[in-house]
Coordinates of C-alpha atoms and ligand atoms in Angstrom, one line a residue:
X1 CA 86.8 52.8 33.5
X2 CA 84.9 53.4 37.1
X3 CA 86.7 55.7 39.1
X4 CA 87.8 54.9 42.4
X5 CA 86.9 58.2 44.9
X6 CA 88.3 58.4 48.2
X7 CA 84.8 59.1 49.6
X8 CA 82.7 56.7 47.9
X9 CA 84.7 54.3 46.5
X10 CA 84.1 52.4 43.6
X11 CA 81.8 54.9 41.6
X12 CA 78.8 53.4 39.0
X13 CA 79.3 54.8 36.2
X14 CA 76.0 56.0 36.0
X15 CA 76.2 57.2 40.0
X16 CA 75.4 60.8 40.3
X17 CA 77.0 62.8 43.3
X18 CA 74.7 65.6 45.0
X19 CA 76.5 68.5 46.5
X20 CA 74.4 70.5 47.9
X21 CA 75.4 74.2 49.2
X22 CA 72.4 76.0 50.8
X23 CA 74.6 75.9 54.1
X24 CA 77.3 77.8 51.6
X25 CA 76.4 79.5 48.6
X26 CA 72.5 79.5 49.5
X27 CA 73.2 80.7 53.1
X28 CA 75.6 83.8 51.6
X29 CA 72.3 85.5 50.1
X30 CA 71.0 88.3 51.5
X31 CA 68.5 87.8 54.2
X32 CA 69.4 83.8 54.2
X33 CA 71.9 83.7 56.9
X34 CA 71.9 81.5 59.5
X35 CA 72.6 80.4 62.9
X36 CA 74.5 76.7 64.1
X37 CA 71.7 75.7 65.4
X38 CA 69.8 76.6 62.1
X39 CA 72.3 74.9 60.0
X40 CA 72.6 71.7 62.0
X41 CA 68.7 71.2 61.5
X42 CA 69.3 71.9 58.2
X43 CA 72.1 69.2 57.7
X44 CA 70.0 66.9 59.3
X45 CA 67.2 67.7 57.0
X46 CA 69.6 67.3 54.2
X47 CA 71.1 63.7 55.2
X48 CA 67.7 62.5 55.3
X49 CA 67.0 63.8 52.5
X50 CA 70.2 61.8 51.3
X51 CA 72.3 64.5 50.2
X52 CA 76.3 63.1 49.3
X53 CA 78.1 65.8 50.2
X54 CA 76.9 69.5 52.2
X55 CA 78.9 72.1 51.7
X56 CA 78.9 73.3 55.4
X57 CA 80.4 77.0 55.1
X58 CA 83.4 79.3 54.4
X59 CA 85.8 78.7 57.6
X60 CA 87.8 81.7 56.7
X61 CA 84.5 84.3 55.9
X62 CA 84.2 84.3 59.8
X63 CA 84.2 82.8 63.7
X64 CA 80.6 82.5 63.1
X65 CA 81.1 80.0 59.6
X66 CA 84.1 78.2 61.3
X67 CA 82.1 77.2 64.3
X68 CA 79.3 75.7 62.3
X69 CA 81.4 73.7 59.8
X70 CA 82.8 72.6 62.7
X71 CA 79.9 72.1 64.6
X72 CA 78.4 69.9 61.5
X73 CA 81.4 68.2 61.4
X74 CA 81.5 66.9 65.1
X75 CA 78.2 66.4 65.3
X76 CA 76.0 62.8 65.0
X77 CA 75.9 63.8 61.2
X78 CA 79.6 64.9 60.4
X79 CA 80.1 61.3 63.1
X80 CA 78.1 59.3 60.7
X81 CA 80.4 56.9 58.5
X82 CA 77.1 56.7 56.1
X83 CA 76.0 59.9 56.3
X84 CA 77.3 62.8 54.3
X85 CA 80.8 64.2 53.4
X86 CA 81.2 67.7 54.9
X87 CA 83.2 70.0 53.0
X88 CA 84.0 73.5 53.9
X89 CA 85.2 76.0 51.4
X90 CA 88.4 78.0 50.7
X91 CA 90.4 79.9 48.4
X92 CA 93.3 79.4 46.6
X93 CA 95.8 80.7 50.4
X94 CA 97.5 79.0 52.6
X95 CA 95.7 80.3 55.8
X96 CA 91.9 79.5 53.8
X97 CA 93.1 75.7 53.3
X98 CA 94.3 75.4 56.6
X99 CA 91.1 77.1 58.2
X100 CA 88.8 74.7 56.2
X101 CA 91.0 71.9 56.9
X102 CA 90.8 72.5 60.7
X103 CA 87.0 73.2 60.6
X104 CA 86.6 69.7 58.8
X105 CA 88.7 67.9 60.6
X106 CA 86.6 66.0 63.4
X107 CA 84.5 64.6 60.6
X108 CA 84.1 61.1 59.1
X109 CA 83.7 61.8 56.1
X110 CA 85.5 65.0 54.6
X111 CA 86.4 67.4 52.3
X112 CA 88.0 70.4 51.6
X113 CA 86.8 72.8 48.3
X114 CA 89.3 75.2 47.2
X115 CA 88.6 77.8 44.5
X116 CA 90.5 80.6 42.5
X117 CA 89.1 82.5 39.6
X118 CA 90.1 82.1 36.1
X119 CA 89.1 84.2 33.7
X120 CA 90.9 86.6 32.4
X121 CA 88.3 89.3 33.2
X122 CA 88.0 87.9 37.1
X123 CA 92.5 87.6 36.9
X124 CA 93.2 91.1 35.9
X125 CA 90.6 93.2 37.7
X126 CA 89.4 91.2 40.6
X127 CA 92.1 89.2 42.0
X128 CA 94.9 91.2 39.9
X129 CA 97.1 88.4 39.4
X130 CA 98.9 87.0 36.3
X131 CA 97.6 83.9 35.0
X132 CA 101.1 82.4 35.6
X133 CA 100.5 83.4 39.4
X134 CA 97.2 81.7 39.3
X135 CA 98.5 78.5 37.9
X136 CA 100.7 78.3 40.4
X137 CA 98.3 78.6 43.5
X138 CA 96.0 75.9 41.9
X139 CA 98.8 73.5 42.7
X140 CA 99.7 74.8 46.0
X141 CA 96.2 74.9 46.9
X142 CA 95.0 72.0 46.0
X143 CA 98.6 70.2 47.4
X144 CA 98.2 71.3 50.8
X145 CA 94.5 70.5 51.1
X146 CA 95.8 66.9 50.5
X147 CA 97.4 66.9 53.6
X148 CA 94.0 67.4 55.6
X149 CA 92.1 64.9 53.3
X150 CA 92.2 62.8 50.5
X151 CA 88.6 64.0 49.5
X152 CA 89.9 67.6 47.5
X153 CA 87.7 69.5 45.3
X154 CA 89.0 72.2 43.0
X155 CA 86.9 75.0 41.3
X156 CA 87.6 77.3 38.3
X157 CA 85.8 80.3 39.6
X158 CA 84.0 82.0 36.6
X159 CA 85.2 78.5 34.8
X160 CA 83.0 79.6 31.5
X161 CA 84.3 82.0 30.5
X162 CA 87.7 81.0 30.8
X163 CA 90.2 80.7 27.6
X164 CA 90.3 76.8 26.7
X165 CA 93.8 76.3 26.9
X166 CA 93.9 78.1 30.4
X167 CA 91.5 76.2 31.8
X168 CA 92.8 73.1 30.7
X169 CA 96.4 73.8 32.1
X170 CA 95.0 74.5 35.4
X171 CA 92.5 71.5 35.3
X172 CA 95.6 69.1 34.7
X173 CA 97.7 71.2 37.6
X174 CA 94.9 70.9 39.5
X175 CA 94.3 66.8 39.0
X176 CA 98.1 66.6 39.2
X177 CA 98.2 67.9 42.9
X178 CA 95.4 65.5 43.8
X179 CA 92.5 66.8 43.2
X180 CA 89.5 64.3 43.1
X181 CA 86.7 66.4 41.8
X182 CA 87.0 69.3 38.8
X183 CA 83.8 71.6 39.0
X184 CA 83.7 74.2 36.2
X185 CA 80.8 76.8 37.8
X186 CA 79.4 79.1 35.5
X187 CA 79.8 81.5 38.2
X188 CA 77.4 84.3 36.6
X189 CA 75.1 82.6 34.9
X190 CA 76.0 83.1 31.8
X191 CA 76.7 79.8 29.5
X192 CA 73.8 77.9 27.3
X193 CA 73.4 74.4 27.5
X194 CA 75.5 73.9 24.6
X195 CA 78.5 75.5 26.2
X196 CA 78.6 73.2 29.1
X197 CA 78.5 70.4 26.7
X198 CA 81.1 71.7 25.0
X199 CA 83.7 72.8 27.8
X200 CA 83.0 69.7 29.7
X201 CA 83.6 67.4 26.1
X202 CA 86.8 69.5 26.1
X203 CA 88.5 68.8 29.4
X204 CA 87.4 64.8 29.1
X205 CA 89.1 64.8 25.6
X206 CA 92.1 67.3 25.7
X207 CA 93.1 66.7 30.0
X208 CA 95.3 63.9 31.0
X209 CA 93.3 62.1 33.7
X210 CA 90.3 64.0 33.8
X211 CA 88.5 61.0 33.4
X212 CA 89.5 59.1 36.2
X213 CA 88.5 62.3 38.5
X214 CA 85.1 63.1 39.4
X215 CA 83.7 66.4 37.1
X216 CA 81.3 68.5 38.1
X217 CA 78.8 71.3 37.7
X218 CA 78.1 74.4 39.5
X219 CA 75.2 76.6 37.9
X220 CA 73.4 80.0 38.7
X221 CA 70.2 81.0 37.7
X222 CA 71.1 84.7 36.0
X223 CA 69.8 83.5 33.2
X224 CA 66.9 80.9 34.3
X225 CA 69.1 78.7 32.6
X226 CA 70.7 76.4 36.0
X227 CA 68.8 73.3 35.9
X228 CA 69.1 72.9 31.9
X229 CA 73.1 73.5 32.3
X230 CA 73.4 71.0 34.9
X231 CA 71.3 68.5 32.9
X232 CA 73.9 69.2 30.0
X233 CA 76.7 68.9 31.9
X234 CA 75.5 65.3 33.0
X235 CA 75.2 64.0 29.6
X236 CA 78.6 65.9 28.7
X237 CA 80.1 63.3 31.6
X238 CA 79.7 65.2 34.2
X239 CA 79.1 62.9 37.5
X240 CA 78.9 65.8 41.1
X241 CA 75.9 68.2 40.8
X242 CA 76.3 71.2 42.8
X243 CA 72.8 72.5 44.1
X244 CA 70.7 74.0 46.5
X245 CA 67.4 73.5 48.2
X246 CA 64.6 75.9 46.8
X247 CA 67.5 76.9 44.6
X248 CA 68.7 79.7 46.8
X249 CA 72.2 81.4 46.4
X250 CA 73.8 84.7 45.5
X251 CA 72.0 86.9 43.1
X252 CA 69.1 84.9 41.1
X253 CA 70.6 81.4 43.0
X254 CA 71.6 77.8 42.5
X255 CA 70.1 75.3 40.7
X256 CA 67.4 74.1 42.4
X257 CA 67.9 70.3 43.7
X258 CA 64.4 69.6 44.0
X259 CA 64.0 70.2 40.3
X260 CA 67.1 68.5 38.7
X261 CA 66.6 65.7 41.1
X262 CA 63.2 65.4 40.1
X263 CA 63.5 65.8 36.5
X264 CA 66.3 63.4 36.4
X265 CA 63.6 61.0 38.2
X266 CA 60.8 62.0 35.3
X267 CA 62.8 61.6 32.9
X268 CA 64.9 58.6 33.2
X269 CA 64.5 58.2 29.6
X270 CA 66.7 60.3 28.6
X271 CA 69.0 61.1 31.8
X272 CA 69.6 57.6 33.0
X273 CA 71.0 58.6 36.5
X274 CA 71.1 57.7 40.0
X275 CA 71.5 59.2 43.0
X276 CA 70.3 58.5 46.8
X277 CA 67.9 61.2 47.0
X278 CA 64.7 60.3 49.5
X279 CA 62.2 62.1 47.1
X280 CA 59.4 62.2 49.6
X281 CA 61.6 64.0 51.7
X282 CA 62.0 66.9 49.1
X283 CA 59.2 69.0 50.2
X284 CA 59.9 69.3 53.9
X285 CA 62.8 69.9 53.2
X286 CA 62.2 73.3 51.5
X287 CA 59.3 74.0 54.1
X288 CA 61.7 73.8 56.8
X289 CA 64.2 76.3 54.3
X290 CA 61.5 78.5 54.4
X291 CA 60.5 78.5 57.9
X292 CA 64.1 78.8 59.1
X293 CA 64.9 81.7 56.6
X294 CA 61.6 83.4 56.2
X295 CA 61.3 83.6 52.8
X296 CA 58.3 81.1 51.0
X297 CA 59.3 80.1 47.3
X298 CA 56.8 81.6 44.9
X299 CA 53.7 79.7 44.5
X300 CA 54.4 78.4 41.2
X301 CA 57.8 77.2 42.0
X302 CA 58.4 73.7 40.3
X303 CA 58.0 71.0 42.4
X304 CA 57.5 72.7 46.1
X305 CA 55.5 75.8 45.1
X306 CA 52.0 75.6 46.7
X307 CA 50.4 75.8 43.0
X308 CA 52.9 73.2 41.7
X309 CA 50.4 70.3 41.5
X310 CA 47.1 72.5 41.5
X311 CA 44.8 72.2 38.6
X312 CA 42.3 75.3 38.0
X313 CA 41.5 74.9 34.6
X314 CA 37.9 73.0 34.3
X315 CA 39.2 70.9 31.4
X316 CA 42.6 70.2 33.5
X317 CA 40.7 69.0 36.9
X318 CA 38.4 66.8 34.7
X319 CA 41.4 65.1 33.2
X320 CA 43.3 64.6 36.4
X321 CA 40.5 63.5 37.6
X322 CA 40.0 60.3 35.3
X323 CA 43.8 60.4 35.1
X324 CA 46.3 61.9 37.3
X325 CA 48.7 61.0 34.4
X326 CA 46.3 63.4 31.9
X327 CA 48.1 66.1 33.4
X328 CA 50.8 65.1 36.4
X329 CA 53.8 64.2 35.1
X330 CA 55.4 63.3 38.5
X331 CA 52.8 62.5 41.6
X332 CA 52.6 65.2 44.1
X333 CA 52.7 62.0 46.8
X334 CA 56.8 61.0 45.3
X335 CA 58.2 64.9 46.4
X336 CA 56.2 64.8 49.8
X337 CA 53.0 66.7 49.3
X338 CA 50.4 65.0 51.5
X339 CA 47.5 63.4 49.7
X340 CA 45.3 64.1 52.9
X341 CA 46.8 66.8 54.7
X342 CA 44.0 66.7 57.6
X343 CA 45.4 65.4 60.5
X344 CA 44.5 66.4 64.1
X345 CA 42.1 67.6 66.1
X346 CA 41.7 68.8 69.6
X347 CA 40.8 65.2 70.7
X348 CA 43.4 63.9 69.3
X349 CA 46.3 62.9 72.1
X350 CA 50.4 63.0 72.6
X351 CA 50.2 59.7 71.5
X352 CA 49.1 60.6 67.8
X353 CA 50.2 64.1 67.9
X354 CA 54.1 62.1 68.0
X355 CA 53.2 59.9 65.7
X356 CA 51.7 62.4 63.1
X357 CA 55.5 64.4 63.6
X358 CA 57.1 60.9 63.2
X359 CA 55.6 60.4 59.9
X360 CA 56.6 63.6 59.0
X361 CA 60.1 63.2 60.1
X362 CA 60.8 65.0 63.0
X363 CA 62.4 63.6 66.4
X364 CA 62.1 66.1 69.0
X365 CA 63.4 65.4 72.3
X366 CA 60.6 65.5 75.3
X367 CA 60.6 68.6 76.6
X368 CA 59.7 70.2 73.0
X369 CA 57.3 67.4 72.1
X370 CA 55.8 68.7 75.2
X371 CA 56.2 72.4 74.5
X372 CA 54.8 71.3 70.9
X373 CA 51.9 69.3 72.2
X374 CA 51.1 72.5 74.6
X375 CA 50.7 74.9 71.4
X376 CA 48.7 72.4 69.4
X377 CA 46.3 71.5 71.9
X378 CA 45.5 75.9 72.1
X379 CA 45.3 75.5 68.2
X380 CA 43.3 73.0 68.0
X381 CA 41.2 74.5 70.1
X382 CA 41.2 78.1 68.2
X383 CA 41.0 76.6 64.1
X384 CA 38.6 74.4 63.3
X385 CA 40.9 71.9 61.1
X386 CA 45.0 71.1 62.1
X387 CA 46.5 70.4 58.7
X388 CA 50.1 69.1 58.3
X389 CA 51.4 72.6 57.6
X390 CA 49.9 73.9 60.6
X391 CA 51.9 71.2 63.0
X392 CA 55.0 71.8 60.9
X393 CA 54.5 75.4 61.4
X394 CA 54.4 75.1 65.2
X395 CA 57.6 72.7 65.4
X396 CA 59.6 74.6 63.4
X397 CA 58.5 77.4 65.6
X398 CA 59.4 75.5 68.5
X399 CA 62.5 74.5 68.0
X400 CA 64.0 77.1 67.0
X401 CA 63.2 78.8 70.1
X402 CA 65.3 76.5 71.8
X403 CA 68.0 78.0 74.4
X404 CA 67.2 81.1 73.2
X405 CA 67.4 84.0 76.2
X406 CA 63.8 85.9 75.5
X407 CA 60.4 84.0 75.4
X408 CA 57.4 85.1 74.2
X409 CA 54.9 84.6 77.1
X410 CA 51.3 86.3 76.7
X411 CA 49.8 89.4 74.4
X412 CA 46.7 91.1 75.2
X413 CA 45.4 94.1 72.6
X414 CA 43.0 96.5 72.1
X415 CA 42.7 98.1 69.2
X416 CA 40.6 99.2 66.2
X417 CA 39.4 102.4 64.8
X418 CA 38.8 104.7 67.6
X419 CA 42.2 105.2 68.9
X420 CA 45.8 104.1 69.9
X421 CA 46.3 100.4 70.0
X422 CA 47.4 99.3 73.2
X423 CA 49.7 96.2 74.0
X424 CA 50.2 94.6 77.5
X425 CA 52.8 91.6 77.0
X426 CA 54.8 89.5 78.8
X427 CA 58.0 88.1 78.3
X428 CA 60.4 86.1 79.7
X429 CA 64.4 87.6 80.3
X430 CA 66.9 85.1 80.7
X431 CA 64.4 82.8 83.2
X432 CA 62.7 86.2 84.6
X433 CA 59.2 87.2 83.9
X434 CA 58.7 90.7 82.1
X435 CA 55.7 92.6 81.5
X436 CA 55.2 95.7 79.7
X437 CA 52.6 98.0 78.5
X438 CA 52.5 100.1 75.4
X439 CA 50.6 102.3 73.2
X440 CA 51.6 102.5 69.1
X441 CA 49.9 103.3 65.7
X442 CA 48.1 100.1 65.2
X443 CA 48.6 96.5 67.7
X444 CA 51.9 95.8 66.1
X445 CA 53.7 98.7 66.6
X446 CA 52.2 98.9 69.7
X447 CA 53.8 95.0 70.2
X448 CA 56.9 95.9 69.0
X449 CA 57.0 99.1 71.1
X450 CA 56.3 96.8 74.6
X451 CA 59.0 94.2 73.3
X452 CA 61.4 97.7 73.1
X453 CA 59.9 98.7 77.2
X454 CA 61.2 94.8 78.2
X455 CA 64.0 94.6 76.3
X456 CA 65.7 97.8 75.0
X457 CA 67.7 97.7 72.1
X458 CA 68.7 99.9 69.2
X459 CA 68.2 97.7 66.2
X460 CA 65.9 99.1 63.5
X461 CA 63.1 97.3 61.7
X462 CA 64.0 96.6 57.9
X463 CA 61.3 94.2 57.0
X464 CA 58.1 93.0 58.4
X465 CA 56.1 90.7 56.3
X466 CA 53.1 88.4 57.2
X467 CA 52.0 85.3 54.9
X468 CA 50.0 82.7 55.9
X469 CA 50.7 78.9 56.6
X470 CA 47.5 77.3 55.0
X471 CA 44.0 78.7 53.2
X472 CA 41.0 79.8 55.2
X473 CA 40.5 82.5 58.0
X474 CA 41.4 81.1 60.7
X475 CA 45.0 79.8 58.9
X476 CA 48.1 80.6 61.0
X477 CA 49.9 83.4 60.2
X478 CA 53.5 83.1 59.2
X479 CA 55.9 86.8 60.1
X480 CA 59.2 87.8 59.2
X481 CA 60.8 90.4 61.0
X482 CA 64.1 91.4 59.8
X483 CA 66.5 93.8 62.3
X484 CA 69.2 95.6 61.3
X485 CA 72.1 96.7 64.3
X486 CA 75.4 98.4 63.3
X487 CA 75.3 96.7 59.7
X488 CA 74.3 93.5 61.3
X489 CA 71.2 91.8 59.7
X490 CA 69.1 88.8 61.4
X491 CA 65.6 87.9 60.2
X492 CA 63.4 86.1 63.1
X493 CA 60.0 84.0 62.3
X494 CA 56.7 83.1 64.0
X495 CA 53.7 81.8 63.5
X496 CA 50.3 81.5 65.2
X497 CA 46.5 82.1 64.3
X498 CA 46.9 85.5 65.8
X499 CA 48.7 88.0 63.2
X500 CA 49.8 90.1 65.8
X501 CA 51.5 86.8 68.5
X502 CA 53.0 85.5 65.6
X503 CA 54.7 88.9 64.9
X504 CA 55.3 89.4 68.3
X505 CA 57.3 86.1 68.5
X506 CA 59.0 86.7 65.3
X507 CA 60.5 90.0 67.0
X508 CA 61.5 87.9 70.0
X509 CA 62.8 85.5 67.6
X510 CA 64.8 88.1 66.1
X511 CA 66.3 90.0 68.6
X512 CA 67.6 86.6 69.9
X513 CA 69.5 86.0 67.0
X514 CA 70.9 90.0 67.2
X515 CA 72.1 88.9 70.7
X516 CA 74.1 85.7 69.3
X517 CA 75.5 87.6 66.5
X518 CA 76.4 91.0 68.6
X519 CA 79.0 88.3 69.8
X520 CA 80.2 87.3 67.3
X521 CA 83.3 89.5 65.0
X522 CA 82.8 90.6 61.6
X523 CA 83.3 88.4 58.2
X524 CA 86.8 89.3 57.0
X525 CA 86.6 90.6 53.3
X526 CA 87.3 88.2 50.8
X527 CA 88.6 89.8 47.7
X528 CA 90.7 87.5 46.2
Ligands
KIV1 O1 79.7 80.3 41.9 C1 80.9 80.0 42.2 O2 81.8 80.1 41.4 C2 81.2 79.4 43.5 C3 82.5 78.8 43.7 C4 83.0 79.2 45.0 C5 82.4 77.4 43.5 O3 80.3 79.4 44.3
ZN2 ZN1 78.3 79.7 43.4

């Protein structure tokens, strides 16, 4: 029998529902935080990517993660009646539901997640609660998030490796109070396929109702085993996949949505499910992950690592090239990657410079396209070839610098072998122009010591790393910069052909995030 959702109606029986949590569970990794601004390019990456649900944030964790479900949820994507369900997170108290509930409340389309652990390991030493207890606040929960929405998810934290019989009570309390999705994570990473096709044949068979509620599956990567546990879940019955882009997320991460999404695609075959995902839109979708947060996936990541459709072998690049199918099981063209990536050049006018960011899906309003159009004119004129990446690079770079207080104006170095390297930059302060000089142990730390003369602070540098956006010498350098102040940790990007401007703007880019969070009050702990 189809079941009838309060989000999405009548449901195919073959429909597949993707939840996707980098704004959640991806965002509480270390070093993947993020600002609103961040996260609301990132939800707009994700509806156009055609996510069904996005797990916004944890209203209760802090101010910071209530204002930007909130902000999702009142902005043109939360507003959209076609767009995605935003859902905010909560355990099993009062004050969590009503926090998420008030955070979602301006949206559309909405949904509130609530969570308690059931194991008996997680019961007795981390929450230290009787099972009985637990039971209890499933119902509770899951009863008073019904009065924000009829859209209620419930989650068995640590769900495999819960006893059977426990589970299934508090699945059945849980669909009794109105729940309308079950997800079972395997919190640690620690099932095998087979065991999400067992626990998930269980609770179809032994819980009233469980098949007229959607089930779901939540997986991390512990064990490298995420993507082939949500694929067992599906066949098991299981109808909401819980993911992330570039499958980031606490320890080892999510499963990755790119891949499940894509092997679902490849292998229709044998996983004969739909869902709405834009493919094309996968890959810049995880560029702009990676820009925003800093951190590139490995090169041979599956589907969006740069070596993911690159042939070395002799024998390989001979096959591809009388076949692609020799070799490609997918086409690099159906997740994004450009066939072509040579755009540009420093001829080349607003005109098509918009047009080349339309095709790749960004709408910028005019006063960045012209900011944008500004930087790629001086890079056309310094590299010899504009590639996609390249322009990507620079927006991402552009907007993100949006209403933020410090601007990277002008560097000028010397340095080499002979001596001190000597930095004279300029900067601008809240609207005021800056300029400082300074000496340092190579040009970055001389940078880095001018950007303390302008703008002193007492953060310390944790990480500085430098990768580059495309091949050749004159590619643009991609920086991290991570800054640490009072236990507070922000990680700022640039990018340029210069090494040392883009770490220079990656500092700037950083300490402007330091300045927003310095406002903002510390996460509650959330033990149980
Ligand atoms: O991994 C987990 O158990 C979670 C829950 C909050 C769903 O992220
Ligand atoms: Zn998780």
């Amino acid at each position: 029998m189809a079941i009838n959702h309060p989000s999405f109606g009548k449901l195919d029986p073959n429909r597949v529902i993707i939840f996707d949590t980098t704004l959640r569970d991806g965002e509480q990794s270390p070093g993947f935080s993020m600002n609103i601004s961040e996260k609301i390019r990132m939800a707009e990456a994700l509806t156009e990517l055609g996510v069904d649900v996005i797990e916004a944030g944890f209203p209760i964790a802090s101010p910071g993660d209530f204002e930007s479900v909130k902000a999702i949820a009142e902005s043109h994507i939360g507003q959209n009646a076609e767009g995605p369900v935003i859902c905010g997170l909560a355990r099993s108290g009062r004050e969590d539901v009503m926090r998420a509930g008030e955070a979602i409340v301006p949206a559309r389309r909405k949904r509130i997640h609530s969570f308690i652990s059931t194991s008996p390991l997680h019961m007795k030493h981390k929450l230290r609660m009787e099972p009985e207890d637990v039971l209890q606040a499933v119902g509770d929960s899951v009863a008073l998030a019904r009065n924000y929405t009829d859209d209620v998810e419930w989650s068995a934290e640590d769900g495999t490796r819960t006893e059977d019989d426990f589970l299934c009570r508090c699945v059945e309390s849980a669909i009794r109070n109105g729940a309308t999705t079950i997800n079972i994570p395997d919190t640690v990473g620690y099932a095998l396929p087979e065991d999400m096709m067992r626990i998930f044949t269980m609770i179809l068979e032994r819980v009233p109702g469980a098949d007229q509620v959607v089930l779901s599956t939540h997986n991390h990567n512990d064990l490298g085993l995420a993507v082939a546990n949500t694929i067992a879940a599906l066949r098991a019955g299981v109808r909401q996949i819980e993911c992330t882009i570039n499958g980031i997320g606490e320890r080892a991460g999510n499963a990755s949505l790119e891949e499940i999404v894509m092997a679902i695609r490849t292998r229709h075959d044998a996983v004969p499910y739909d869902n709405k995902i834009q493919t094309k839109n996968i890959l810049r979708t995880s560029k702009l992950l990676s820009t925003i947060t800093g951190f590139d996936v490995q090169p041979n990541k599956a589907i969006v690592g740069r070596n993911a459709f690159a042939h070395e072998a002799g024998i390989h690049q001979d096959g591809v090239l009388k076949l692609a199918a020799t070799y490609e099981i997918m086409t690099p063209e159906s997740v994004g990657w450009a066939k072509n990536s040579l755009v540009l050049g420093k001829h080349s006018g607003r005109a098509a410079f918009r047009d080349r960011l339309e095709t790749l899906g960004y709408k910028i309003g005019q006063n960045q396209l012209n900011d944008a159009f500004r930087r790629f004119k001086d890079l056309a004129d310094r590299k010899k070839v504009v590639f996609d990446e390249d322009i990507v690079a620079l927006v991402d770079d552009e907007v993100m610098r949006d209403h933020e207080r410090i601007r990277f104006e002008a560097l000028d170095l010397r340095c080499g072998s002979k001596g001190p390297a000597t930095a004279d930059l300029e900067l601008v302060v809240d609207g005021e122009k800056r300029t400082a000089s300074a000496t340092g142990d190579g040009p970055v730390d001389a940078t880095f010591n001018a950007i303390q003369k302008i703008f002193p602070h007492t953060a310390n540098l944790v990480l500085f790393s430098v990768g580059a956006v495309t091949e050749g010498t004159d590619a643009q350098a991609r920086t991290t910069v991570r800054l640490e102040e009072n236990g507070k940790m922000v990680d700022g990007q640039g990018s340029d052909t210069d090494t040392i401007v883009a770490s220079a703007r990656a500092y700037v880019h950083a300490l402007n995030k330091l300045i927003v969070k310095r406002e903002r009050t510390e996460p509650v702990a959330l033990t149980v």
